[in-house]
XYZ file of C-alpha atoms in Angstrom:
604
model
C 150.396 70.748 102.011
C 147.605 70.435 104.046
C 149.236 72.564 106.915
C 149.858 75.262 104.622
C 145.614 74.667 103.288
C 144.182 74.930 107.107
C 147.080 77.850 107.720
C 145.712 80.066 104.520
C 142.020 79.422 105.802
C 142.777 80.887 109.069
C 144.068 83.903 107.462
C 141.171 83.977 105.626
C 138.763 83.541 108.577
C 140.546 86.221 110.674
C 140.385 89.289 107.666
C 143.508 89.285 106.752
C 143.828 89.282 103.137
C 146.578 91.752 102.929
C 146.840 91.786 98.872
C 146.757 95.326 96.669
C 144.083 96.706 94.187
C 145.148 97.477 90.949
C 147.708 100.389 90.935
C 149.071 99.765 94.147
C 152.278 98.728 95.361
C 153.824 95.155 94.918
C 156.758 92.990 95.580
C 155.669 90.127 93.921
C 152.226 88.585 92.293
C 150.939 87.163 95.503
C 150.694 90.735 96.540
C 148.179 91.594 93.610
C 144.737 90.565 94.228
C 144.608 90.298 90.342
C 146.779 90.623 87.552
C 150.335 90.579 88.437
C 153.155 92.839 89.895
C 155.137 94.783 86.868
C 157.688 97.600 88.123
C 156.428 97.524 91.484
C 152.488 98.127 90.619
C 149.668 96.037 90.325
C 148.632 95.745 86.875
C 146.872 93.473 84.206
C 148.757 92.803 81.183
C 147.387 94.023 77.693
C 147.159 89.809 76.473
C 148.400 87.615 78.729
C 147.494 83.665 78.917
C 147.571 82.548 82.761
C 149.339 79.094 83.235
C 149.369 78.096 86.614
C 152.173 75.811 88.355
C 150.637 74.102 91.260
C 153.893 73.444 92.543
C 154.463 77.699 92.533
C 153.362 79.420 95.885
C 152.430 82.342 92.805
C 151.157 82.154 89.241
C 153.020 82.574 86.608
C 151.986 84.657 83.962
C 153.034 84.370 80.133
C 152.643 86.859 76.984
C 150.612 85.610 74.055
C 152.646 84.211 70.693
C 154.243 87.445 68.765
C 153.925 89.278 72.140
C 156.939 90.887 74.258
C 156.596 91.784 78.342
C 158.606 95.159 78.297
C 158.247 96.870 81.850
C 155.490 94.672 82.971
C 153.190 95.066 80.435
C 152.839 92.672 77.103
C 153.317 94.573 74.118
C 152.799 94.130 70.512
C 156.546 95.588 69.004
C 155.490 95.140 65.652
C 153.619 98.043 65.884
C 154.228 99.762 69.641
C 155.039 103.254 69.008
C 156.890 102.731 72.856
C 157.872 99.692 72.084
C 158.715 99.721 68.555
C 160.779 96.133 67.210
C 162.114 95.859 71.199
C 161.332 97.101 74.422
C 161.890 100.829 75.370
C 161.994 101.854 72.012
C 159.750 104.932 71.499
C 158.960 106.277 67.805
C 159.402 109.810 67.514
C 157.010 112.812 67.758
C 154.422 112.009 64.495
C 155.722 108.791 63.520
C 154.017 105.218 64.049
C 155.255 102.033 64.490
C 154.427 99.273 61.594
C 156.224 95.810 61.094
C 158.759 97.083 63.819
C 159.789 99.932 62.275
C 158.947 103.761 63.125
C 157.627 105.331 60.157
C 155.800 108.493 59.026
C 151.911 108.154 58.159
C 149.938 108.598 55.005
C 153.272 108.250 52.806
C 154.920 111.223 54.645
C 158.292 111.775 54.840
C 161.009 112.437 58.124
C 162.611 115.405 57.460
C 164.526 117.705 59.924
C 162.932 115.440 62.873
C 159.332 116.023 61.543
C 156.602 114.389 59.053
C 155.864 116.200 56.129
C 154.239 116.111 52.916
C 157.335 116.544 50.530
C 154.571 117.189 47.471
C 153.335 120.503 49.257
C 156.354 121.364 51.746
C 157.885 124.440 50.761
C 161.084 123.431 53.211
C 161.148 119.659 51.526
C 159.765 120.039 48.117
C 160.172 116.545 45.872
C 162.615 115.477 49.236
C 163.948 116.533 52.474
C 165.953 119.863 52.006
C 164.567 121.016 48.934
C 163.723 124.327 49.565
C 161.470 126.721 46.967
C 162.260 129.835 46.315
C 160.987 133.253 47.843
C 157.707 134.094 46.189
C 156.938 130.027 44.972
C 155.267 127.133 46.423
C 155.389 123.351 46.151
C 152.507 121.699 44.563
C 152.876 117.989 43.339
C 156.508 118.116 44.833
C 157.578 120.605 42.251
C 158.052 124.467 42.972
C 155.746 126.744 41.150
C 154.754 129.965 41.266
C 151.111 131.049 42.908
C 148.271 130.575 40.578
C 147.844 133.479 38.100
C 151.600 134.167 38.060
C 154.777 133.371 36.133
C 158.591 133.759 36.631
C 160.188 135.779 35.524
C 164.171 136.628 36.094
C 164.414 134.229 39.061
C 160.920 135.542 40.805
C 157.369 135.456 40.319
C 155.547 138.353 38.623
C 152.058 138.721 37.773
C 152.049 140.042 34.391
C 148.883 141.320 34.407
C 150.146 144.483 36.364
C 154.233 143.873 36.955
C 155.217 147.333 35.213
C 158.833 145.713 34.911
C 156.977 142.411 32.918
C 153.732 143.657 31.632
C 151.779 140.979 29.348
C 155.446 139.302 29.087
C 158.729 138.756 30.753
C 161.064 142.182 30.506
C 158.226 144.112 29.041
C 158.491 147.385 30.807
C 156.075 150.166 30.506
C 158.160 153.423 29.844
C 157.140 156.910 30.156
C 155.379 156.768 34.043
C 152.708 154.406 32.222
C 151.504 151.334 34.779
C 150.005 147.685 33.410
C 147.087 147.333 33.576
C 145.340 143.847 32.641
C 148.699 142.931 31.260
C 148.759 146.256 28.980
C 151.053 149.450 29.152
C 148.638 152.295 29.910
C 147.650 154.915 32.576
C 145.756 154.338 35.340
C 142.583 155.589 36.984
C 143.366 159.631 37.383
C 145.687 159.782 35.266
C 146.102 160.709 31.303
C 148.849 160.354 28.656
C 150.270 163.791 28.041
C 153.141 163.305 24.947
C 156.246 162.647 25.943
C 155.323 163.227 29.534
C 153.914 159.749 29.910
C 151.100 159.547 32.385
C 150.162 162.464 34.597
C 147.832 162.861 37.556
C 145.478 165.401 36.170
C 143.628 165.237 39.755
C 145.780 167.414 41.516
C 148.531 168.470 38.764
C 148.500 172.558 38.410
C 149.788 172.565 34.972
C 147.485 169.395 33.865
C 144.095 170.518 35.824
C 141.642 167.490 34.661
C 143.058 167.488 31.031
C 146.673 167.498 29.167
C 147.913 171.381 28.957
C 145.187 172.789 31.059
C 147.015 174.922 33.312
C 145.197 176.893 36.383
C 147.078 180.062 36.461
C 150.179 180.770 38.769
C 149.516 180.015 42.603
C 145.942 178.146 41.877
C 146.108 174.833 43.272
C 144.756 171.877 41.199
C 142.107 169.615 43.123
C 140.236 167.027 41.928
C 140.576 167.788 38.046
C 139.364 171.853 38.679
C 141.343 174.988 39.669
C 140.502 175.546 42.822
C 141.553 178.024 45.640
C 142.546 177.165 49.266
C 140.348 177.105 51.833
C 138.651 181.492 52.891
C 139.067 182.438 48.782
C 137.331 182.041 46.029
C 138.484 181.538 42.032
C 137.624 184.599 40.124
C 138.664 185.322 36.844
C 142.347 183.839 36.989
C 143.237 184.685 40.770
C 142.068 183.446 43.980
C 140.806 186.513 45.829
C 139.415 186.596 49.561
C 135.383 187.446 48.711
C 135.574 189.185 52.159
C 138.141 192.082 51.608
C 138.662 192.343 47.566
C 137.145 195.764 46.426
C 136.759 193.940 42.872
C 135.127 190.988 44.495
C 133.439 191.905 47.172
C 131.324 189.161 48.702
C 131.000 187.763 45.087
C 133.000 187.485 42.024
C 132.639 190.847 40.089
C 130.729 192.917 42.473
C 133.034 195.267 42.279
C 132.648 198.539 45.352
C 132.417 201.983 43.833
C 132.917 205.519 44.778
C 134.123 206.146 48.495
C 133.832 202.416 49.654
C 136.046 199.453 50.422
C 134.837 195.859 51.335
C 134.519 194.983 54.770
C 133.096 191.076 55.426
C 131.572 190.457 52.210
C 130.215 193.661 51.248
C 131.048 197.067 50.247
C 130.986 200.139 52.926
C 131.792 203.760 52.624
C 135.053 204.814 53.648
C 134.855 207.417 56.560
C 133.485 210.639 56.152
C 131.573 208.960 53.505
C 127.550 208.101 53.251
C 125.155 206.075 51.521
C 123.182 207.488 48.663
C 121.386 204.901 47.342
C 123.983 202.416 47.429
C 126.758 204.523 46.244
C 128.905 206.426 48.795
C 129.532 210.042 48.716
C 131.196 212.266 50.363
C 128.993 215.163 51.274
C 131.811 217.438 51.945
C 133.362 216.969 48.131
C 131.156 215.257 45.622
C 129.731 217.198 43.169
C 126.495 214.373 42.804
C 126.080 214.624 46.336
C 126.845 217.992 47.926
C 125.869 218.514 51.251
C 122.990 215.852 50.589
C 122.223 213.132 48.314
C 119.508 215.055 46.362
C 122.052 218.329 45.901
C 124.487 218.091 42.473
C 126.192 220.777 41.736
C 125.259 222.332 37.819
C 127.565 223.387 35.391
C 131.606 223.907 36.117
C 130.907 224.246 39.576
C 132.241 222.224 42.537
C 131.760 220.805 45.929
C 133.669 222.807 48.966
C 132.496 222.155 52.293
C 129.087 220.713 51.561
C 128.555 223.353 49.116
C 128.773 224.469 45.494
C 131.152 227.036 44.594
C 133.551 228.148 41.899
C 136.252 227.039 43.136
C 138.550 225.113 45.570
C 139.738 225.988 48.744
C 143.877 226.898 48.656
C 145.268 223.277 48.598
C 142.740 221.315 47.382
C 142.010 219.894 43.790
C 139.403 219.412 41.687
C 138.980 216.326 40.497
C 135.602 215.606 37.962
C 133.728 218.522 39.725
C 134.767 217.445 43.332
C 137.000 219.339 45.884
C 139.706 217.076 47.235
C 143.196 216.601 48.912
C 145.469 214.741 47.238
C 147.657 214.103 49.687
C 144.882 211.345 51.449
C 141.745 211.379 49.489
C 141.964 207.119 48.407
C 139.951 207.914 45.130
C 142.443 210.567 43.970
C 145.773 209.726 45.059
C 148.732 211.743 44.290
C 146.911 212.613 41.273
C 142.635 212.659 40.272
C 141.314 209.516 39.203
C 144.801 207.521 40.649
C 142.483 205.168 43.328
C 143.752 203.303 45.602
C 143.214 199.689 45.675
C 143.539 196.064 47.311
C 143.312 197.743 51.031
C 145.473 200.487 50.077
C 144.914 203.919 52.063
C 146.240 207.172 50.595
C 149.105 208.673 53.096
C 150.578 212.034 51.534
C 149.495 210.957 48.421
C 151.166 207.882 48.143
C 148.683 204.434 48.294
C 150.382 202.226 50.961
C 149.149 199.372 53.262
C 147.474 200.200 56.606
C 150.087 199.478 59.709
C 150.365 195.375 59.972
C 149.703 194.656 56.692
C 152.423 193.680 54.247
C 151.730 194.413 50.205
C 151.798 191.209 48.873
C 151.426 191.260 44.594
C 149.167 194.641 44.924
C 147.179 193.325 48.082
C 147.314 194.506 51.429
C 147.159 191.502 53.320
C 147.966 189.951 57.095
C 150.892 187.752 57.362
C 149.268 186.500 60.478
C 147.300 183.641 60.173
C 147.024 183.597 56.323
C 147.292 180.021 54.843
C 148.609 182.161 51.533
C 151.240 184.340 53.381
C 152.165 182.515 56.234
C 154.433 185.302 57.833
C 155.763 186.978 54.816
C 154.749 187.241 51.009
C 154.140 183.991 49.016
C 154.702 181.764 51.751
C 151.827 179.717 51.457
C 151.471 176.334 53.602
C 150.666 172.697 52.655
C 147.798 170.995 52.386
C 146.795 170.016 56.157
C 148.676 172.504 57.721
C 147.099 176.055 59.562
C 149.152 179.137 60.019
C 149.946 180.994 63.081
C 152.680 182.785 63.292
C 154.666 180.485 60.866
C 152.796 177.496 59.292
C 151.966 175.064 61.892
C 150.527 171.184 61.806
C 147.929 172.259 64.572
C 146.834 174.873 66.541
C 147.853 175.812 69.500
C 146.203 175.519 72.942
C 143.376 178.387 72.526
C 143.537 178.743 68.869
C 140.919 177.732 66.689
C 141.665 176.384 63.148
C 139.069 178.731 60.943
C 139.646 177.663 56.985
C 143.255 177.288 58.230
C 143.678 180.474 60.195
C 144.793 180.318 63.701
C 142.754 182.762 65.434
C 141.551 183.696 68.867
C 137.914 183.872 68.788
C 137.473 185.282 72.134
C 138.928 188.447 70.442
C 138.863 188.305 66.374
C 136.663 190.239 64.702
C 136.167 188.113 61.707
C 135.710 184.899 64.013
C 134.264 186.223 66.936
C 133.025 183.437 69.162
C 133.065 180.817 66.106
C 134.541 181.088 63.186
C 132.588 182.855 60.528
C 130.987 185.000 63.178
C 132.071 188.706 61.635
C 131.741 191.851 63.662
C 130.120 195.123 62.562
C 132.189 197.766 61.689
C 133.396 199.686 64.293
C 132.816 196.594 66.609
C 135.067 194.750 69.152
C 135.173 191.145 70.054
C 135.244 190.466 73.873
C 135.177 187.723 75.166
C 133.714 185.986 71.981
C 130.867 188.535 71.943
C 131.002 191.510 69.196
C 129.857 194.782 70.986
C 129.896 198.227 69.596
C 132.528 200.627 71.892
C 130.751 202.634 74.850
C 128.655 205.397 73.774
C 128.184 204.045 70.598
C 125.034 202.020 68.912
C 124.921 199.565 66.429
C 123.012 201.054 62.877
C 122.907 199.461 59.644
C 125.900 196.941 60.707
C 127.800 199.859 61.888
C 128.749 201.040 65.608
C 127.208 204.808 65.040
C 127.931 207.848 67.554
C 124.287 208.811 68.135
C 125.353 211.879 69.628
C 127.049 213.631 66.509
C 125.987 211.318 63.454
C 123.700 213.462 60.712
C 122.492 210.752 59.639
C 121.735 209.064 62.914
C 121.495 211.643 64.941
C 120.026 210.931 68.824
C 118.336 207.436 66.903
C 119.357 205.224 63.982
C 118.302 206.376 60.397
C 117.192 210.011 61.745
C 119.294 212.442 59.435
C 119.256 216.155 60.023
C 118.534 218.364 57.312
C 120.548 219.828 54.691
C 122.833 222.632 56.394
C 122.348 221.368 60.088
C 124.499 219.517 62.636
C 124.145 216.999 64.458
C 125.235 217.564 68.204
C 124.527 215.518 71.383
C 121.636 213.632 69.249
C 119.798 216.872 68.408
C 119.851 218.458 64.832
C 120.532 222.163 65.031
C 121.827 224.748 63.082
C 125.097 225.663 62.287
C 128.326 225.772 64.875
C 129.245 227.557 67.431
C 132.300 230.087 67.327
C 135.717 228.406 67.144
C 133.771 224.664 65.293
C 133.694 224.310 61.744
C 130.989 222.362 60.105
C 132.958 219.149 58.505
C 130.777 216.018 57.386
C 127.566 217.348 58.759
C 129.845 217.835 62.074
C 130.995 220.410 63.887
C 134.656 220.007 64.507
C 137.135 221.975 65.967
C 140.197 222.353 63.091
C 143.207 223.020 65.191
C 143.126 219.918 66.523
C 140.901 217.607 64.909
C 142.782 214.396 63.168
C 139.958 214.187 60.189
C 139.636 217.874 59.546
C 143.005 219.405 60.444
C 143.178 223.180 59.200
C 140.706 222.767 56.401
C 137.240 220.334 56.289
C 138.548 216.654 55.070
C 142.445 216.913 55.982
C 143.311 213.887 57.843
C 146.407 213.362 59.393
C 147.452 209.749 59.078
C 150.990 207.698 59.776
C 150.955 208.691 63.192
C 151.099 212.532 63.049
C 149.218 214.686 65.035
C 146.500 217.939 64.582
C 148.389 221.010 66.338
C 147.196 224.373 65.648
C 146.266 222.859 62.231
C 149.087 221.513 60.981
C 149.765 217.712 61.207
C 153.247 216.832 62.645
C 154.964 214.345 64.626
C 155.082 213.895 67.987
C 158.360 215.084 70.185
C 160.777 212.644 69.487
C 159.820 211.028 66.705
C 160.869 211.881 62.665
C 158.313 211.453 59.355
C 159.766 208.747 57.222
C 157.575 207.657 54.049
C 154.888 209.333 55.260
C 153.927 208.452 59.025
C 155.866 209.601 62.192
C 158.448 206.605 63.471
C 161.245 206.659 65.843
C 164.076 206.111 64.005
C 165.698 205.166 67.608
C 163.573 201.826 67.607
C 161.589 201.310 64.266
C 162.946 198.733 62.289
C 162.426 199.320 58.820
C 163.837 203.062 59.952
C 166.489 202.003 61.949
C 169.103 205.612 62.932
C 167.322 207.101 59.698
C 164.108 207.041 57.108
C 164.503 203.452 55.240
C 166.970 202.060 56.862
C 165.352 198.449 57.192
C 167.077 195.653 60.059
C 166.677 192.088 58.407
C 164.092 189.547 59.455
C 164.571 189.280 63.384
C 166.640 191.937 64.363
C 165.988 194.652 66.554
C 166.225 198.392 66.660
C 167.780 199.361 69.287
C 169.014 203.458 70.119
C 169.224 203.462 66.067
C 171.423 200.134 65.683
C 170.137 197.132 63.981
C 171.439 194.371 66.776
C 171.091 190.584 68.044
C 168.260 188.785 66.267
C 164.814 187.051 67.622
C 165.935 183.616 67.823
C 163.856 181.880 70.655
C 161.183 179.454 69.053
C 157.993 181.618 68.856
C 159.870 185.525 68.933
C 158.957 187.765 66.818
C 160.213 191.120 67.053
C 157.136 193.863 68.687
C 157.917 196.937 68.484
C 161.335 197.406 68.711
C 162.293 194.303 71.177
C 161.643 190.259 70.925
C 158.270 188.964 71.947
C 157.176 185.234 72.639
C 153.682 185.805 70.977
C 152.799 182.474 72.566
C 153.586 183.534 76.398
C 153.932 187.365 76.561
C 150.949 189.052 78.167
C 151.618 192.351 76.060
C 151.935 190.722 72.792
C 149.661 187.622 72.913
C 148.871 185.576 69.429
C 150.160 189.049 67.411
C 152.027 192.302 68.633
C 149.981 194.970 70.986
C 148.141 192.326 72.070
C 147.320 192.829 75.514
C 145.930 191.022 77.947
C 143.672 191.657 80.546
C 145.475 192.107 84.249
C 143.379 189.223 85.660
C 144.521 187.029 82.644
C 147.882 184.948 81.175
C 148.497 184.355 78.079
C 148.905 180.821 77.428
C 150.070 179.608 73.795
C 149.002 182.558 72.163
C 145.651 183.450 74.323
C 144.811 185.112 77.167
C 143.412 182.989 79.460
């Protein structure tokens, strides 16, 4: 013993305590300079009571009463949740360990390897596995349904607005009534129309804000009043475009009269016709107006050639004390007093719609870009959509969406650099700028030949006298030998389009002023009144009114093949992408400029 005392000391005295720190490595509990060595680690045990032998080299440590050493360390089992009633003997995930036994906390329950509260589980409602229904939930460990409903046929309803259980279980509403508060009625928008039940009278045509108030045929019903689509305007029962209706010109009722039609929103003379004070004569022909505003013709006698006489020239009429041709003259058509109306022009006395415009109900109108005719009569698009060639969600690339029309306002006259933006008459749209044509000025919102206008004549609003002409800006007296005074004009007969043989004779549909007689040019045959070639026109296909269906072509006087690319259309006589082709670009005869391509519909 006292060998081993002085050989410790000198270990001492020469440094070399070799023992570990806590955490360290160990082979035994000499190595540990406290605590003791448990799996090969220096630790201290959670209660431990030291008894040392004397006759042991090492202590000997010893767990406290009720205490077990498991891996080193002395552990209470009775409530270890690693150690839980013996050694290695972990609880699971959520449970705790009490009287060495692993149990759930707060009076949960295990269930599918988890605590849970079996009075609010909806998996393990009342117990493990019960499972509530779809539409219920577990409250007190019973499965209810959600406060402020009920079940009803094996699900929960709230009565208060269940149209199948309304008030009650099974109590359907019947006739397209909904619950509402837990009472069969209609709801907000809607009204009880008989044995039709509930209706939408918001946007219902035949039920426009009340039972049986119906907007007449074609009038859309928005927001409980009749209203028209976007670009016209509800007048009397029809929607009518303000801009171009001759009844309605500009406003409901203001209807044009005489010689004048209704150009953007208000009512112009027709050509060869003037404005005396605000109605619009025809010097050449009206009786209240003959030659002048302030001439009328007394008594039986009538207007000829600015000038009253006792009778017509050969071929003319006399209709209410004025000289006219029947066979054009739009006020007396075919026969005096027959006018023509809704765009109508008077071709060989027969009222028929100007070239690209189809008569739709009475109406000349464009099938191009109208949300009401979207590329043939009646076809009107939904709500949303804009029309183009056909009705279309959106415009395309260099279209612009004006009140639904797809239009190229770099060159449309009516929406000439923005929509809106109309052009004077006469006018073209370049480039989004309206400009009057070259060696013409703008007068009175009209592009006015300075040069030969009586009543412009060399400036704007300088009219030449009664009896004189107007010619290059001068007023002088009358023509010269071979001219014929026509309008205040002096024109040349044999060859002149407005005045062809006689003062007033136009020659429309195509024909042409030869020698004074209108006829078609070489090659081409008169069919319903205007020169076609029957070799390529369509609706005159090998002979007069001999129409090709919807997409075929005319071609050397055989209807043949059919336009069906997405985007043809047929173009005189042959198939034409309007959204690519250079020569027909947005609408046929479109041409672009040589320098330009036309790129979905717009030359670019």
């Amino acid at each position: 013993m006292v060998r081993f005392a002085v050989f410790f000391a000198i270990l001492i005295v020469a440094g070399c305590d070799c023992r570990r720190e806590l955490g360290e490595r160990c082979d035994s509990h000499g190595d540990c300079l406290s605590g003791w060595c448990g799996k090969e680690v220096c630790v201290i045990p959670e209660r431990i009571d030291s008894i040392r032998d004397g006759r042991e080299p090492n202590p000997v440590f010893k767990c406290s009463v009720g205490d077990q050493l498991c891996d080193g360390v002395c552990v209470d089992i009775s409530r270890s949740a690693l150690h839980c009633g013996k050694c290695s003997n972990p609880c699971p995930s959520g449970q705790i360990c009490a009287k060495s036994a692993c149990i759930c906390a707060d009076g949960r329950s295990y269930c599918s390897q988890l605590c849970v509260d079996t009075q609010t589980s909806d998996s393990h409602c009342g117990g493990c596995g019960q499972i509530c229904p779809a539409g219920t939930e577990c409250r007190g460990g019973v499965c209810v349904c959600p406060a402020g409903q009920q079940p009803c046929v094996g699900k929960c309803v709230d009565t208060q607005t269940d149209n199948a259980h309304c008030g009650a279980c099974n109590n359907a509403c019947q006739n397209n009534n909904s619950c509402i508060g837990g009472q069969c009625g209609c709801s907000s928008g809607k009204a009880h129309c008989g044995s039709l039940g509930c209706i939408d009278i918001l946007s219902n045509a035949s039920h426009c804000g009340a039972c049986g108030r119906a907007c007449p045929q074609g009038i859309p019903c928005n927001k409980g009043q009749c209203t028209c689509p976007s670009g016209s305007t509800f007048c009397g029962n029809d929607c009518v475009d303000l801009q171009t209706n001759n009844a309605h010109c500009g406003t409901c009722n203001n209807a044009c009269k005489g010689s004048s039609t209704c150009e953007a929103g208000a009512c112009r003379c027709l050509p060869g016709a003037i404005d005396c004070g605000g109605v619009c004569a025809v010097l050449a022909s009206d009786p209240g107006a003959c030659g002048s505003c302030a001439v009328q013709c007394a008594g039986d006698k009538v207007c000829h050639n600015m000038r009253c006489t006792d009778r017509c020239s050969p071929g003319q009429t006399s209709c209410s004390g004025a000289c006219v041709w029947l066979r054009s003259n739009p006020e007396h058509c075919g026969a005096c007093g027959n006018r023509c109306s809704g765009g109508k022009e008077c071709v060989y006395g027969i009222c028929k719609c100007p070239e690209g415009k189809a008569d739709c109900d009475g109406v000349c109108v464009s099938l191009l870009g109208n949300l009401q005719h979207c590329g043939a009569c009646n076809k009107a698009c939904t709500q949303g959509e804009s029309c183009f060639v056909s009705c279309v969600a959106s415009c395309p690339a260099g279209q612009t969406d004006c009140a639904g029309s797809c239009v190229d306002v770099k060159a449309n006259r009516s929406h000439c650099g923005a929509c809106g933006t109309v052009c004077a008459k006469g006018a073209t749209c370049n480039s989004g700028v309206c400009s009057c044509p070259a060696g013409t000025t703008l007068c009175q919102g009209e592009c006015i030949n300075l040069k030969a206008s009586r009543v412009h004549c060399g400036g704007c609003n300088k009219a030449c006298k009664a009896g004189e002409v107007c010619s290059e800006g001068q007023c002088n007296q009358p023509c010269k030998t071979g001219l014929t005074v026509c309008s205040g004009v002096c024109v040349d007969t044999t060859s002149n389009l407005e005045h062809c043989g006689l003062c007033g004779f136009r020659c429309l549909g195509g024909l042409s002023c030869v020698k004074g007689f209108c006829e078609c040019p070489t090659g081409q045959r008169l069919c319903q009144n205007r020169c076609v070639d029957v070799l390529s026109d369509r609706k005159n296909c090998g002979g007069c009114e001999r129409s090709c269906a919807f997409g075929d072509l005319c071609q050397s006087g055989q209807c043949v093949s059919q336009c069906t690319k997405p985007g043809e259309v047929p173009c005189s006589g042959s198939c034409a992408d309007l959204y690519s082709d250079p020569t027909n670009c947005g609408r046929c005869g479109n041409v672009c400029l040589s320098t330009q391509t036309c790129v979905n519909g717009a030359c670019l």
